[in-house]
């Protein structure tokens, strides 16, 4: 499995969201019963942005993500975590900004595939 090592760390403001996948049953009296849906029912989502990248730095990131095709998992350790997780990335943007710099934004979804 490939490891994502960006040329520079993401810019401040990275967003880390966790979603719980649950099985829920609602009863007529307003009572709800919930249970985890599967062993890995908690899934992380990272929203990352790299501001003011040189064109070759932006190309490295977009080429890496494109090579995974949105479905192949890769390893990456968020900058605030000592733990490396498996991720997939289905969407990213590459913005051309002032003076030839680039801005990359990407959403990483935690993958439980080994």
PDB file of C-alpha atoms in Angstrom:
ATOM      1  CA  UNK A   1       0.000   0.000   0.000  1.00  0.00           C
ATOM      2  CA  UNK A   2       1.329   3.437  -0.929  1.00  0.00           C
ATOM      3  CA  UNK A   3       2.146   6.018   1.726  1.00  0.00           C
ATOM      4  CA  UNK A   4       1.207   9.654   1.130  1.00  0.00           C
ATOM      5  CA  UNK A   5       4.064  11.967   2.100  1.00  0.00           C
ATOM      6  CA  UNK A   6       3.110  15.457   0.925  1.00  0.00           C
ATOM      7  CA  UNK A   7       5.969  17.834   0.075  1.00  0.00           C
ATOM      8  CA  UNK A   8       4.789  20.220   2.809  1.00  0.00           C
ATOM      9  CA  UNK A   9       2.326  19.752   5.702  1.00  0.00           C
ATOM     10  CA  UNK A  10      -1.270  20.881   5.164  1.00  0.00           C
ATOM     11  CA  UNK A  11      -2.083  24.483   6.024  1.00  0.00           C
ATOM     12  CA  UNK A  12      -3.622  25.290   9.418  1.00  0.00           C
ATOM     13  CA  UNK A  13      -7.357  24.745   9.569  1.00  0.00           C
ATOM     14  CA  UNK A  14      -7.503  21.033   8.781  1.00  0.00           C
ATOM     15  CA  UNK A  15     -10.916  19.683   9.701  1.00  0.00           C
ATOM     16  CA  UNK A  16     -11.297  16.241  11.315  1.00  0.00           C
ATOM     17  CA  UNK A  17     -14.833  14.828  11.389  1.00  0.00           C
ATOM     18  CA  UNK A  18     -15.983  11.439  12.710  1.00  0.00           C
ATOM     19  CA  UNK A  19     -19.267   9.835  11.653  1.00  0.00           C
ATOM     20  CA  UNK A  20     -20.919   6.892  13.409  1.00  0.00           C
ATOM     21  CA  UNK A  21     -22.736   4.377  11.209  1.00  0.00           C
ATOM     22  CA  UNK A  22     -25.620   3.054  13.288  1.00  0.00           C
ATOM     23  CA  UNK A  23     -28.604   0.782  12.968  1.00  0.00           C
ATOM     24  CA  UNK A  24     -31.579   2.639  14.378  1.00  0.00           C
ATOM     25  CA  UNK A  25     -35.147   1.599  15.028  1.00  0.00           C
ATOM     26  CA  UNK A  26     -37.810   4.148  15.937  1.00  0.00           C
ATOM     27  CA  UNK A  27     -40.825   3.009  17.882  1.00  0.00           C
ATOM     28  CA  UNK A  28     -44.261   4.619  17.888  1.00  0.00           C
ATOM     29  CA  UNK A  29     -43.901   6.160  21.325  1.00  0.00           C
ATOM     30  CA  UNK A  30     -40.838   8.212  20.313  1.00  0.00           C
ATOM     31  CA  UNK A  31     -38.327   5.720  21.723  1.00  0.00           C
ATOM     32  CA  UNK A  32     -35.300   4.998  19.510  1.00  0.00           C
ATOM     33  CA  UNK A  33     -32.964   2.034  19.838  1.00  0.00           C
ATOM     34  CA  UNK A  34     -29.481   2.252  18.281  1.00  0.00           C
ATOM     35  CA  UNK A  35     -26.563  -0.131  17.820  1.00  0.00           C
ATOM     36  CA  UNK A  36     -23.281   0.030  15.871  1.00  0.00           C
ATOM     37  CA  UNK A  37     -23.497  -1.086  12.235  1.00  0.00           C
ATOM     38  CA  UNK A  38     -20.442  -3.334  11.911  1.00  0.00           C
ATOM     39  CA  UNK A  39     -17.103  -3.625  13.675  1.00  0.00           C
ATOM     40  CA  UNK A  40     -15.717  -0.384  12.255  1.00  0.00           C
ATOM     41  CA  UNK A  41     -18.741   1.840  12.648  1.00  0.00           C
ATOM     42  CA  UNK A  42     -16.745   5.014  13.376  1.00  0.00           C
ATOM     43  CA  UNK A  43     -15.232   6.588  10.257  1.00  0.00           C
ATOM     44  CA  UNK A  44     -12.934   9.609  10.128  1.00  0.00           C
ATOM     45  CA  UNK A  45     -13.039  12.263   7.427  1.00  0.00           C
ATOM     46  CA  UNK A  46     -10.217  14.779   6.957  1.00  0.00           C
ATOM     47  CA  UNK A  47     -10.615  18.004   5.002  1.00  0.00           C
ATOM     48  CA  UNK A  48      -7.124  19.179   4.076  1.00  0.00           C
ATOM     49  CA  UNK A  49      -5.859  22.271   2.270  1.00  0.00           C
ATOM     50  CA  UNK A  50      -2.380  23.140   1.076  1.00  0.00           C
ATOM     51  CA  UNK A  51      -2.032  26.885   0.449  1.00  0.00           C
ATOM     52  CA  UNK A  52       0.585  28.484  -1.808  1.00  0.00           C
ATOM     53  CA  UNK A  53       2.133  25.401  -3.349  1.00  0.00           C
ATOM     54  CA  UNK A  54       4.706  25.580  -6.088  1.00  0.00           C
ATOM     55  CA  UNK A  55       3.424  23.954  -9.299  1.00  0.00           C
ATOM     56  CA  UNK A  56       5.661  20.884  -8.850  1.00  0.00           C
ATOM     57  CA  UNK A  57       4.434  20.415  -5.248  1.00  0.00           C
ATOM     58  CA  UNK A  58       0.812  20.599  -6.416  1.00  0.00           C
ATOM     59  CA  UNK A  59       1.564  18.137  -9.217  1.00  0.00           C
ATOM     60  CA  UNK A  60       3.035  15.654  -6.734  1.00  0.00           C
ATOM     61  CA  UNK A  61      -0.155  15.733  -4.626  1.00  0.00           C
ATOM     62  CA  UNK A  62      -2.618  15.567  -7.533  1.00  0.00           C
ATOM     63  CA  UNK A  63      -0.613  12.846  -9.308  1.00  0.00           C
ATOM     64  CA  UNK A  64      -0.536  10.753  -6.122  1.00  0.00           C
ATOM     65  CA  UNK A  65      -4.297  11.082  -5.619  1.00  0.00           C
ATOM     66  CA  UNK A  66      -5.094  10.448  -9.296  1.00  0.00           C
ATOM     67  CA  UNK A  67      -2.916   7.313  -9.293  1.00  0.00           C
ATOM     68  CA  UNK A  68      -5.136   5.868  -6.525  1.00  0.00           C
ATOM     69  CA  UNK A  69      -8.220   6.504  -8.672  1.00  0.00           C
ATOM     70  CA  UNK A  70     -10.453   7.423  -5.742  1.00  0.00           C
ATOM     71  CA  UNK A  71     -10.823   3.807  -4.600  1.00  0.00           C
ATOM     72  CA  UNK A  72      -7.348   2.471  -3.767  1.00  0.00           C
ATOM     73  CA  UNK A  73      -6.430   3.077  -0.107  1.00  0.00           C
ATOM     74  CA  UNK A  74      -3.190   4.733   0.946  1.00  0.00           C
ATOM     75  CA  UNK A  75      -1.520   5.383   4.284  1.00  0.00           C
ATOM     76  CA  UNK A  76      -1.244   8.835   5.819  1.00  0.00           C
ATOM     77  CA  UNK A  77      -0.628  10.140   9.343  1.00  0.00           C
ATOM     78  CA  UNK A  78      -2.480  13.404  10.014  1.00  0.00           C
ATOM     79  CA  UNK A  79      -0.185  16.113  11.348  1.00  0.00           C
ATOM     80  CA  UNK A  80      -1.860  16.039  14.780  1.00  0.00           C
ATOM     81  CA  UNK A  81      -1.681  12.248  15.131  1.00  0.00           C
ATOM     82  CA  UNK A  82       1.153   9.783  15.751  1.00  0.00           C
ATOM     83  CA  UNK A  83      -1.047   7.080  14.169  1.00  0.00           C
ATOM     84  CA  UNK A  84      -1.044   6.233  10.465  1.00  0.00           C
ATOM     85  CA  UNK A  85      -4.487   5.455   9.036  1.00  0.00           C
ATOM     86  CA  UNK A  86      -5.662   4.049   5.715  1.00  0.00           C
ATOM     87  CA  UNK A  87      -7.565   6.553   3.543  1.00  0.00           C
ATOM     88  CA  UNK A  88      -9.222   6.953   0.175  1.00  0.00           C
ATOM     89  CA  UNK A  89      -9.714  10.261  -1.620  1.00  0.00           C
ATOM     90  CA  UNK A  90     -12.543  10.640  -4.137  1.00  0.00           C
ATOM     91  CA  UNK A  91     -12.449  14.422  -4.458  1.00  0.00           C
ATOM     92  CA  UNK A  92      -9.861  17.169  -4.578  1.00  0.00           C
ATOM     93  CA  UNK A  93      -9.510  20.583  -6.169  1.00  0.00           C
ATOM     94  CA  UNK A  94      -6.492  22.279  -7.700  1.00  0.00           C
ATOM     95  CA  UNK A  95      -6.884  26.071  -7.744  1.00  0.00           C
ATOM     96  CA  UNK A  96      -4.508  28.381  -9.558  1.00  0.00           C
ATOM     97  CA  UNK A  97      -3.911  31.381  -7.316  1.00  0.00           C
ATOM     98  CA  UNK A  98      -1.771  34.523  -7.515  1.00  0.00           C
ATOM     99  CA  UNK A  99       1.791  34.583  -8.840  1.00  0.00           C
ATOM    100  CA  UNK A 100       1.668  31.047 -10.226  1.00  0.00           C
ATOM    101  CA  UNK A 101       1.027  29.378  -6.871  1.00  0.00           C
ATOM    102  CA  UNK A 102      -1.527  26.610  -6.421  1.00  0.00           C
ATOM    103  CA  UNK A 103      -3.999  25.648  -3.687  1.00  0.00           C
ATOM    104  CA  UNK A 104      -4.993  21.998  -3.248  1.00  0.00           C
ATOM    105  CA  UNK A 105      -8.012  20.955  -1.180  1.00  0.00           C
ATOM    106  CA  UNK A 106      -8.832  17.286  -0.595  1.00  0.00           C
ATOM    107  CA  UNK A 107     -11.189  15.146   1.465  1.00  0.00           C
ATOM    108  CA  UNK A 108      -9.736  11.912   2.878  1.00  0.00           C
ATOM    109  CA  UNK A 109     -12.158   9.206   4.060  1.00  0.00           C
ATOM    110  CA  UNK A 110     -10.881   6.546   6.453  1.00  0.00           C
ATOM    111  CA  UNK A 111     -10.675   3.088   4.882  1.00  0.00           C
ATOM    112  CA  UNK A 112     -10.662  -0.166   6.826  1.00  0.00           C
ATOM    113  CA  UNK A 113      -9.135  -2.182   3.980  1.00  0.00           C
ATOM    114  CA  UNK A 114      -5.719  -3.644   4.844  1.00  0.00           C
TER     115      UNK A 114
END
